[in-house]
Amino acid sequence: MSEFRVLGRHHRKIDAMDRMTGVERYTDDLTLPRMLHCKILRAPIAHGRILGIDTSAALAIPGVEAVITGADLPTPYGIIPWTPDEHALCFDKVRYVGDAVAAVAAVDEETANAAVAAIEVRYEKLPVLDDPHAALADHATLIHERRKPDGSLVTNNISKRVELSFGDLDAAFADAELVVEADYRFHGTTHTPIEPHCALAHADARGILTIWSATQVPHYLHRELAKVLGLPRNRIRVIQPALGGAFGGKSEPFDLEFCAALLSLRTGRPVKCLYTREEVFLAHRGRHPFDMHYRTAFDRDGTIRGVDARTVLDGGAYSSFGLVTTYYSGQLLCSPYRFGAYRFDSRRAYTNKPACGPKRGHGSVQPRFAIEVQLDKAAVALGIDPIELRRRNALTVGERTINEFAIGSYGFLDCLAEVERASGWTERRGKLPRGRGLGVAGSTYISGTNYCIYPTDLPQSGVQICLDRSGRVRVFSGTSDIGQGSSTMLAAVAAEELGVALEDVRVLAADTDLTPVDLGAYSSRITLMAGHACQRAAKDLAFKVRSAVATAWDCDRSDVVLAEGQAMRLSAPETAMPIAEAFVLAEVEFGTLGATGSYQTPREGVHGDYRGATIGASPAYSFTAHVAEVEVDEETGEVQVLQIWAAHDCGRALSPTLVKAQIEGSVYMGAAEAVMEHHHTMPSGLRADGKRRDPGPGVAGLLANSSLLDYRIPTALDTPDITAIIVEHPDPNGPYGAKEAGEGPLHPAIPAIANAIFDAVGVRIDALPITPEKVLAALRARTEAR
Amino acid sequence: MLRLRPLTLHRPTSLAEAIALKSEYGTDATYFAGGTDLLPNLKLLQVDAQVLIALADVAELRGIEAVDDDGGSTLHLGAATRLSTLAADPVVRSLVPSLADAAGRVASPQVRNMATLGGNLCLDTRCRYINQSQLFRDALGGCLKSHGKECHVVPGGQGCVAALSTDTAPLLIALGAELDLLGPDGPRSVPLGRFYSTDGLAHTDLRPGEIVVRVRVPVPAASTHVRNRKWAVRKSIDFPLVAVAVRLDLDPAAPVLTGGRIVVGVLGPRPRQLPLDRFAGASIDEALALQLGDLAFDRSRPLPNVPYDADYRRERLRVEVRRAVRDIAASLEG
């Protein structure tokens, strides 16, 4: 049986009933006396210079309290400190349809809308670049006018380029048994959280600016607000209320937070800004479209000799996390398989479209699609079972990947075995009825990154815990619970260490005035990092409580355990006292009971020394394998994803129910991206026959589907059956061995579905999404070729 | 969140009162039944109305009744009948099961609980260039249907070709349904098959102030077989991307075709009717399924007006017609 009493057991989220009964308060549920409403004017052209803005008519409308433009917020910002290329409101240029130009605060939303409509902006239109390849080839039309250190203009639209090479690639390809070479396309998707972005700002009479925001990075928002507003950080307080989903779409500052803040400072009144659904789609920061050219060399037995990847990333109008995305597009590919040699060249282009950024599985879902289909093609060509081919390329614990990431635990082989068993792979594959097929894919992901976004030696996560005489435990943490359950994780760790019931732990999270810093909910870092910090603080307090009880019982401290709401004597279990009494004894002895814990990543021996070696390096890596079963209708080309078996190595499942929920949610999202979701701009002009024509004025760069009707996410009826399987290979760097579970389980869904389609009907769809028209065209091409 | 602009709402309790209100306010007012089409269009500023005349309290618009007349029976359906009611009603399910099925495939359960049959037939036309935000339409420079002069679906086109995206009209046309209308000039009736025009800006025959009061659906004879087919990307929520009804009239004595028609929706503003008289005498078999699929394919040209690949929609239409015929053939064998 488990060595734990709370961890590893099934429990519900601590906020589940508040959410289910509708009493949870999200940002838009908050109202303050005299609150104003903010609306933002957005550019109706994809690229142009702002020649002038006339706000006089807007200001003349009764009920309009303030209007601001780019000149009021001139300091650029960006989530990555090296690429601050955004302004809260544009003041020189607009770079996509939807770029923010002005903001108003008015007594109600109708008045604010009317005021926005009354603002007049004169633009000089510039050529629109809506294609990344065209943008990379263009040296005249510059989306960003950047200067080199010597002052000269950067005459290209390259947002970031990363070229890295490991091992002797030419030798790897020179005498390979098989080289698989193909082009892959990932199409671009967005997060679609049900809760739109929302911010409420209140500059109060004490001189404190408080921002409640639907963000997943309160700490970074805190820093950027201070920078852009020119206020000291100790006068800004960021609070993240309950969040209705984020998935990476709220992991950087957005225009509405700066606008609400400045408008509150200007008016002295609280100001709220709530995005429309369209604005959520425009704010985007979703998964980049990737064009990937892959060459992979294999030995006769399926051993991967070398991988050569060339990738163009369509970045949209701003950098966002793009520097990291560009690294991740290559760096996260080197596990769970051993590569003999590896080279990647990734270029991220600026384009006049909504900016791309991090979405669940940041930067590595797209290349994962390419490599896992490459492996499937090799398995077919070499006559090796696709699961067996993956086994033959497994890494080992203690090994370093070709790009020098240290692998501290490795449950991938068990993940493969689990999905092989659960799906009936061996018995069923090749014997399914016509049109049905099975496909497999694997993946890896990070449990946080070794380095913070900005250079610092400060801890990545801090937790403070206080014990109350009533027997309650209070946990203060800067972590963002975005629905993944991080507050429940903290409560479970505290309950485990301090012997209290889960319900007796109160978690106060994500308030920069009250909680120690945690960097936020991104890169799947919280369980590993905040889990460690919480464990340390809780152990510190448990030590004091057990010492005090030992004194009272006149026994050795090691004879006292805290469990199930009591302090108990191990050698004489009939000797026990309620935990509240134990806390009282400790408080008498030590004074008010509080402790802190913090976590900093290991810095030695976890990555290489080359430039960029730290980006993508993590204290611990998770592993996943999927088998997908599909049914292809050969008359319509339609693909039904019937079932996905997903096995995920999360090190140790601290809350198994939540881990399974993360696996299920990930599989849902991945399957949706494979066959349905597509965030895209209008084709640059359509003729009646559907073929492209020259872009009409104002058409290029126009987001085609900025509503929940037209951006199609699967309904319950469209969702495959999902079997979530937990695999536990504890990692020495994880708290209790725990690794991530929120992002990794998404990756294999897409290639597993693509590979299953090949198994079903013998066609490859290498350009996502896998739509009926593509499948039908491929089936016809195959028939004609025969 | 998008706001509904301030509106005046009237809740008349009779048709006469409703029509009088509409006459009073003219084009400033619009009738408001389920609101599932109207309210989003109002929020997106695609429709301009200051006054809503709600029809929810007008009892004359409700009720489902089977009326016997010479030679058969007719289903009388109040225009304000909710689609969820229509889908579940035992009389409808037993007499015209294809209609219950079509109503049950509209949008989502929540929408069907509000949406009405009359509203579904009077659905505004839809297009990827219109059913967008104001920002989008401003950026586009508008189109024939929204403060612009250019059609983006058919460059150079002079008429709006927005699509009628109703799930129920093709089927009801195939069944030979008629509409009872009431307006300031009194009542009149019009066959649904002649209700729609090819003008996407004014695609129904409704005259100013007229209301659809009732839909009369002849109950098909035992020898008439009707199938409704819908294709959309998702199994719920979506408007149809392909909507087609296939009606095969058979010789009561032998399973051969005497007539019938195919009615294709989601092309332009008017469903296309394809009579099947020239197939009289054909057996109901795979050969007919292929022929009728090809007929629908050859005679229909889906446009890039709704948000999906037009070429695929045409291919898909062919398959859906085939499947309708196969389904009828299978039911004859069983």
mmCIF file of N, CA and C in Angstrom, chain A residues 233-304:
data_model
loop_
_atom_site.group_PDB
_atom_site.id
_atom_site.type_symbol
_atom_site.label_atom_id
_atom_site.label_comp_id
_atom_site.label_asym_id
_atom_site.label_seq_id
_atom_site.Cartn_x
_atom_site.Cartn_y
_atom_site.Cartn_z
ATOM 1 N N ARG A 233 7.251 48.837 -7.988
ATOM 2 C CA ARG A 233 6.480 47.602 -7.839
ATOM 3 C C ARG A 233 5.746 47.522 -6.509
ATOM 4 N N ASN A 234 6.285 48.177 -5.495
ATOM 5 C CA ASN A 234 5.610 48.081 -4.196
ATOM 6 C C ASN A 234 4.325 48.911 -4.137
ATOM 7 N N ARG A 235 4.019 49.597 -5.239
ATOM 8 C CA ARG A 235 2.732 50.301 -5.290
ATOM 9 C C ARG A 235 1.738 49.614 -6.206
ATOM 10 N N ILE A 236 2.105 48.452 -6.676
ATOM 11 C CA ILE A 236 1.200 47.706 -7.558
ATOM 12 C C ILE A 236 0.901 46.346 -6.922
ATOM 13 N N ARG A 237 -0.346 45.987 -6.934
ATOM 14 C CA ARG A 237 -0.752 44.680 -6.409
ATOM 15 C C ARG A 237 -1.532 43.959 -7.504
ATOM 16 N N VAL A 238 -1.098 42.747 -7.823
ATOM 17 C CA VAL A 238 -1.790 41.945 -8.833
ATOM 18 C C VAL A 238 -2.463 40.765 -8.143
ATOM 19 N N ILE A 239 -3.747 40.621 -8.394
ATOM 20 C CA ILE A 239 -4.509 39.497 -7.839
ATOM 21 C C ILE A 239 -5.115 38.721 -9.001
ATOM 22 N N GLN A 240 -4.949 37.420 -8.976
ATOM 23 C CA GLN A 240 -5.571 36.586 -9.996
ATOM 24 C C GLN A 240 -6.753 35.862 -9.366
ATOM 25 N N PRO A 241 -7.967 36.260 -9.703
ATOM 26 C CA PRO A 241 -9.132 35.537 -9.191
ATOM 27 C C PRO A 241 -9.233 34.151 -9.834
ATOM 28 N N ALA A 242 -10.278 33.440 -9.497
ATOM 29 C CA ALA A 242 -10.502 32.127 -10.121
ATOM 30 C C ALA A 242 -10.524 32.291 -11.639
ATOM 31 N N LEU A 243 -9.932 31.327 -12.310
ATOM 32 C CA LEU A 243 -9.760 31.437 -13.754
ATOM 33 C C LEU A 243 -10.614 30.391 -14.473
ATOM 34 N N GLY A 244 -11.232 30.820 -15.567
ATOM 35 C CA GLY A 244 -12.038 29.900 -16.374
ATOM 36 C C GLY A 244 -11.280 29.412 -17.585
ATOM 37 N N GLY A 245 -10.117 28.849 -17.344
ATOM 38 C CA GLY A 245 -9.326 28.282 -18.435
ATOM 39 C C GLY A 245 -8.309 29.277 -18.966
ATOM 40 N N ALA A 246 -7.191 28.743 -19.442
ATOM 41 C CA ALA A 246 -6.124 29.608 -19.963
ATOM 42 C C ALA A 246 -5.335 28.869 -21.053
ATOM 43 N N PHE A 247 -4.778 27.715 -20.727
ATOM 44 C CA PHE A 247 -4.086 26.844 -21.681
ATOM 45 C C PHE A 247 -2.879 27.514 -22.339
ATOM 46 N N GLY A 248 -2.340 28.550 -21.685
ATOM 47 C CA GLY A 248 -1.215 29.288 -22.256
ATOM 48 C C GLY A 248 -1.633 30.612 -22.882
ATOM 49 N N GLY A 249 -2.915 30.803 -23.044
ATOM 50 C CA GLY A 249 -3.400 32.016 -23.701
ATOM 51 C C GLY A 249 -3.439 33.239 -22.806
ATOM 52 N N LYS A 250 -3.103 33.054 -21.526
ATOM 53 C CA LYS A 250 -3.103 34.190 -20.607
ATOM 54 C C LYS A 250 -1.751 34.278 -19.898
ATOM 55 N N SER A 251 -0.701 33.871 -20.603
ATOM 56 C CA SER A 251 0.598 33.783 -19.929
ATOM 57 C C SER A 251 1.530 34.928 -20.268
ATOM 58 N N GLU A 252 0.972 36.067 -20.617
ATOM 59 C CA GLU A 252 1.768 37.282 -20.768
ATOM 60 C C GLU A 252 0.824 38.455 -20.575
ATOM 61 N N PRO A 253 1.377 39.658 -20.405
ATOM 62 C CA PRO A 253 0.496 40.819 -20.244
ATOM 63 C C PRO A 253 -0.220 41.133 -21.553
ATOM 64 N N PHE A 254 -1.418 41.687 -21.447
ATOM 65 C CA PHE A 254 -2.192 42.079 -22.626
ATOM 66 C C PHE A 254 -2.593 43.545 -22.502
ATOM 67 N N ASP A 255 -3.014 44.096 -23.645
ATOM 68 C CA ASP A 255 -3.352 45.524 -23.678
ATOM 69 C C ASP A 255 -4.369 45.918 -22.605
ATOM 70 N N LEU A 256 -5.334 45.042 -22.329
ATOM 71 C CA LEU A 256 -6.415 45.462 -21.428
ATOM 72 C C LEU A 256 -5.919 45.741 -20.014
ATOM 73 N N GLU A 257 -4.879 45.051 -19.571
ATOM 74 C CA GLU A 257 -4.383 45.278 -18.207
ATOM 75 C C GLU A 257 -3.737 46.653 -18.076
ATOM 76 N N PHE A 258 -2.938 47.009 -19.084
ATOM 77 C CA PHE A 258 -2.303 48.332 -19.057
ATOM 78 C C PHE A 258 -3.343 49.439 -19.211
ATOM 79 N N CYS A 259 -4.294 49.217 -20.103
ATOM 80 C CA CYS A 259 -5.303 50.254 -20.361
ATOM 81 C C CYS A 259 -6.179 50.467 -19.128
ATOM 82 N N ALA A 260 -6.661 49.387 -18.528
ATOM 83 C CA ALA A 260 -7.505 49.539 -17.342
ATOM 84 C C ALA A 260 -6.720 50.243 -16.234
ATOM 85 N N ALA A 261 -5.446 49.878 -16.098
ATOM 86 C CA ALA A 261 -4.621 50.477 -15.043
ATOM 87 C C ALA A 261 -4.439 51.973 -15.269
ATOM 88 N N LEU A 262 -4.042 52.351 -16.479
ATOM 89 C CA LEU A 262 -3.807 53.779 -16.714
ATOM 90 C C LEU A 262 -5.114 54.572 -16.627
ATOM 91 N N LEU A 263 -6.192 54.000 -17.132
ATOM 92 C CA LEU A 263 -7.472 54.708 -17.060
ATOM 93 C C LEU A 263 -7.919 54.881 -15.608
ATOM 94 N N SER A 264 -7.617 53.922 -14.759
ATOM 95 C CA SER A 264 -7.948 54.062 -13.340
ATOM 96 C C SER A 264 -7.071 55.131 -12.695
ATOM 97 N N LEU A 265 -5.801 55.134 -13.052
ATOM 98 C CA LEU A 265 -4.905 56.178 -12.526
ATOM 99 C C LEU A 265 -5.366 57.568 -12.968
ATOM 100 N N ARG A 266 -5.827 57.657 -14.218
ATOM 101 C CA ARG A 266 -6.250 58.958 -14.737
ATOM 102 C C ARG A 266 -7.553 59.442 -14.102
ATOM 103 N N THR A 267 -8.470 58.518 -13.874
ATOM 104 C CA THR A 267 -9.812 58.919 -13.417
ATOM 105 C C THR A 267 -9.983 58.803 -11.913
ATOM 106 N N GLY A 268 -9.093 58.061 -11.257
ATOM 107 C CA GLY A 268 -9.266 57.827 -9.834
ATOM 108 C C GLY A 268 -10.437 56.900 -9.526
ATOM 109 N N ARG A 269 -10.933 56.224 -10.531
ATOM 110 C CA ARG A 269 -12.063 55.311 -10.331
ATOM 111 C C ARG A 269 -11.670 53.913 -10.783
ATOM 112 N N PRO A 270 -12.332 52.898 -10.238
ATOM 113 C CA PRO A 270 -12.047 51.548 -10.727
ATOM 114 C C PRO A 270 -12.453 51.427 -12.194
ATOM 115 N N VAL A 271 -11.677 50.680 -12.979
ATOM 116 C CA VAL A 271 -11.964 50.508 -14.406
ATOM 117 C C VAL A 271 -11.865 49.020 -14.746
ATOM 118 N N LYS A 272 -12.916 48.536 -15.394
ATOM 119 C CA LYS A 272 -12.905 47.131 -15.816
ATOM 120 C C LYS A 272 -12.877 47.030 -17.333
ATOM 121 N N CYS A 273 -12.127 46.051 -17.817
ATOM 122 C CA CYS A 273 -12.138 45.763 -19.254
ATOM 123 C C CYS A 273 -12.328 44.266 -19.447
ATOM 124 N N LEU A 274 -13.357 43.914 -20.175
ATOM 125 C CA LEU A 274 -13.647 42.503 -20.487
ATOM 126 C C LEU A 274 -13.592 42.331 -21.995
ATOM 127 N N TYR A 275 -12.780 41.389 -22.446
ATOM 128 C CA TYR A 275 -12.690 41.139 -23.886
ATOM 129 C C TYR A 275 -14.002 40.584 -24.421
ATOM 130 N N THR A 276 -14.279 40.907 -25.672
ATOM 131 C CA THR A 276 -15.292 40.144 -26.395
ATOM 132 C C THR A 276 -14.643 38.825 -26.810
ATOM 133 N N ARG A 277 -15.488 37.902 -27.255
ATOM 134 C CA ARG A 277 -14.926 36.633 -27.750
ATOM 135 C C ARG A 277 -13.998 36.901 -28.936
ATOM 136 N N GLU A 278 -14.387 37.833 -29.793
ATOM 137 C CA GLU A 278 -13.516 38.162 -30.926
ATOM 138 C C GLU A 278 -12.144 38.636 -30.438
ATOM 139 N N GLU A 279 -12.141 39.449 -29.393
ATOM 140 C CA GLU A 279 -10.856 39.959 -28.884
ATOM 141 C C GLU A 279 -9.988 38.831 -28.329
ATOM 142 N N VAL A 280 -10.613 37.796 -27.777
ATOM 143 C CA VAL A 280 -9.832 36.642 -27.310
ATOM 144 C C VAL A 280 -9.128 35.987 -28.498
ATOM 145 N N PHE A 281 -9.874 35.846 -29.598
ATOM 146 C CA PHE A 281 -9.270 35.237 -30.790
ATOM 147 C C PHE A 281 -8.182 36.139 -31.382
ATOM 148 N N LEU A 282 -8.372 37.458 -31.289
ATOM 149 C CA LEU A 282 -7.365 38.381 -31.822
ATOM 150 C C LEU A 282 -6.128 38.432 -30.930
ATOM 151 N N ALA A 283 -6.333 38.400 -29.621
ATOM 152 C CA ALA A 283 -5.194 38.404 -28.689
ATOM 153 C C ALA A 283 -4.347 37.151 -28.904
ATOM 154 N N HIS A 284 -5.023 36.024 -29.141
ATOM 155 C CA HIS A 284 -4.437 34.782 -29.665
ATOM 156 C C HIS A 284 -3.255 34.246 -28.846
ATOM 157 N N ARG A 285 -2.036 34.384 -29.302
ATOM 158 C CA ARG A 285 -0.826 33.774 -28.718
ATOM 159 C C ARG A 285 -0.948 32.247 -28.763
ATOM 160 N N GLY A 286 -1.657 31.780 -29.776
ATOM 161 C CA GLY A 286 -1.888 30.338 -29.902
ATOM 162 C C GLY A 286 -0.730 29.628 -30.572
ATOM 163 N N ARG A 287 -0.998 28.376 -30.927
ATOM 164 C CA ARG A 287 0.065 27.538 -31.471
ATOM 165 C C ARG A 287 0.460 28.011 -32.872
ATOM 166 N N HIS A 288 1.764 28.204 -33.054
ATOM 167 C CA HIS A 288 2.263 28.723 -34.334
ATOM 168 C C HIS A 288 1.987 27.747 -35.477
ATOM 169 N N PRO A 289 1.617 28.266 -36.646
ATOM 170 C CA PRO A 289 1.745 27.445 -37.856
ATOM 171 C C PRO A 289 3.229 27.160 -38.107
ATOM 172 N N PHE A 290 3.533 25.903 -38.403
ATOM 173 C CA PHE A 290 4.915 25.485 -38.718
ATOM 174 C C PHE A 290 4.919 24.851 -40.098
ATOM 175 N N ASP A 291 5.892 25.227 -40.909
ATOM 176 C CA ASP A 291 6.206 24.451 -42.112
ATOM 177 C C ASP A 291 7.521 23.745 -41.832
ATOM 178 N N MET A 292 7.484 22.420 -41.894
ATOM 179 C CA MET A 292 8.629 21.627 -41.432
ATOM 180 C C MET A 292 9.118 20.706 -42.550
ATOM 181 N N HIS A 293 10.391 20.803 -42.827
ATOM 182 C CA HIS A 293 10.991 19.860 -43.769
ATOM 183 C C HIS A 293 11.896 18.920 -42.966
ATOM 184 N N TYR A 294 11.581 17.641 -42.975
ATOM 185 C CA TYR A 294 12.301 16.677 -42.143
ATOM 186 C C TYR A 294 12.989 15.621 -42.994
ATOM 187 N N ARG A 295 14.236 15.344 -42.620
ATOM 188 C CA ARG A 295 14.965 14.189 -43.168
ATOM 189 C C ARG A 295 15.404 13.348 -41.977
ATOM 190 N N THR A 296 15.134 12.078 -42.036
ATOM 191 C CA THR A 296 15.521 11.194 -40.937
ATOM 192 C C THR A 296 16.213 9.957 -41.512
ATOM 193 N N ALA A 297 17.365 9.623 -40.948
ATOM 194 C CA ALA A 297 18.155 8.482 -41.422
ATOM 195 C C ALA A 297 18.044 7.330 -40.430
ATOM 196 N N PHE A 298 17.844 6.119 -40.964
ATOM 197 C CA PHE A 298 17.653 4.929 -40.125
ATOM 198 C C PHE A 298 18.619 3.826 -40.539
ATOM 199 N N ASP A 299 18.946 3.007 -39.550
ATOM 200 C CA ASP A 299 19.614 1.737 -39.829
ATOM 201 C C ASP A 299 18.571 0.691 -40.198
ATOM 202 N N ARG A 300 19.050 -0.459 -40.651
ATOM 203 C CA ARG A 300 18.173 -1.567 -41.023
ATOM 204 C C ARG A 300 17.256 -1.995 -39.865
ATOM 205 N N ASP A 301 17.792 -1.928 -38.645
ATOM 206 C CA ASP A 301 17.007 -2.373 -37.485
ATOM 207 C C ASP A 301 16.121 -1.266 -36.915
ATOM 208 N N GLY A 302 16.063 -0.137 -37.589
ATOM 209 C CA GLY A 302 15.185 0.943 -37.133
ATOM 210 C C GLY A 302 15.859 1.981 -36.256
ATOM 211 N N THR A 303 17.122 1.807 -35.960
ATOM 212 C CA THR A 303 17.841 2.788 -35.142
ATOM 213 C C THR A 303 17.882 4.145 -35.859
ATOM 214 N N ILE A 304 17.570 5.193 -35.099
ATOM 215 C CA ILE A 304 17.589 6.542 -35.687
ATOM 216 C C ILE A 304 19.037 7.020 -35.741
#
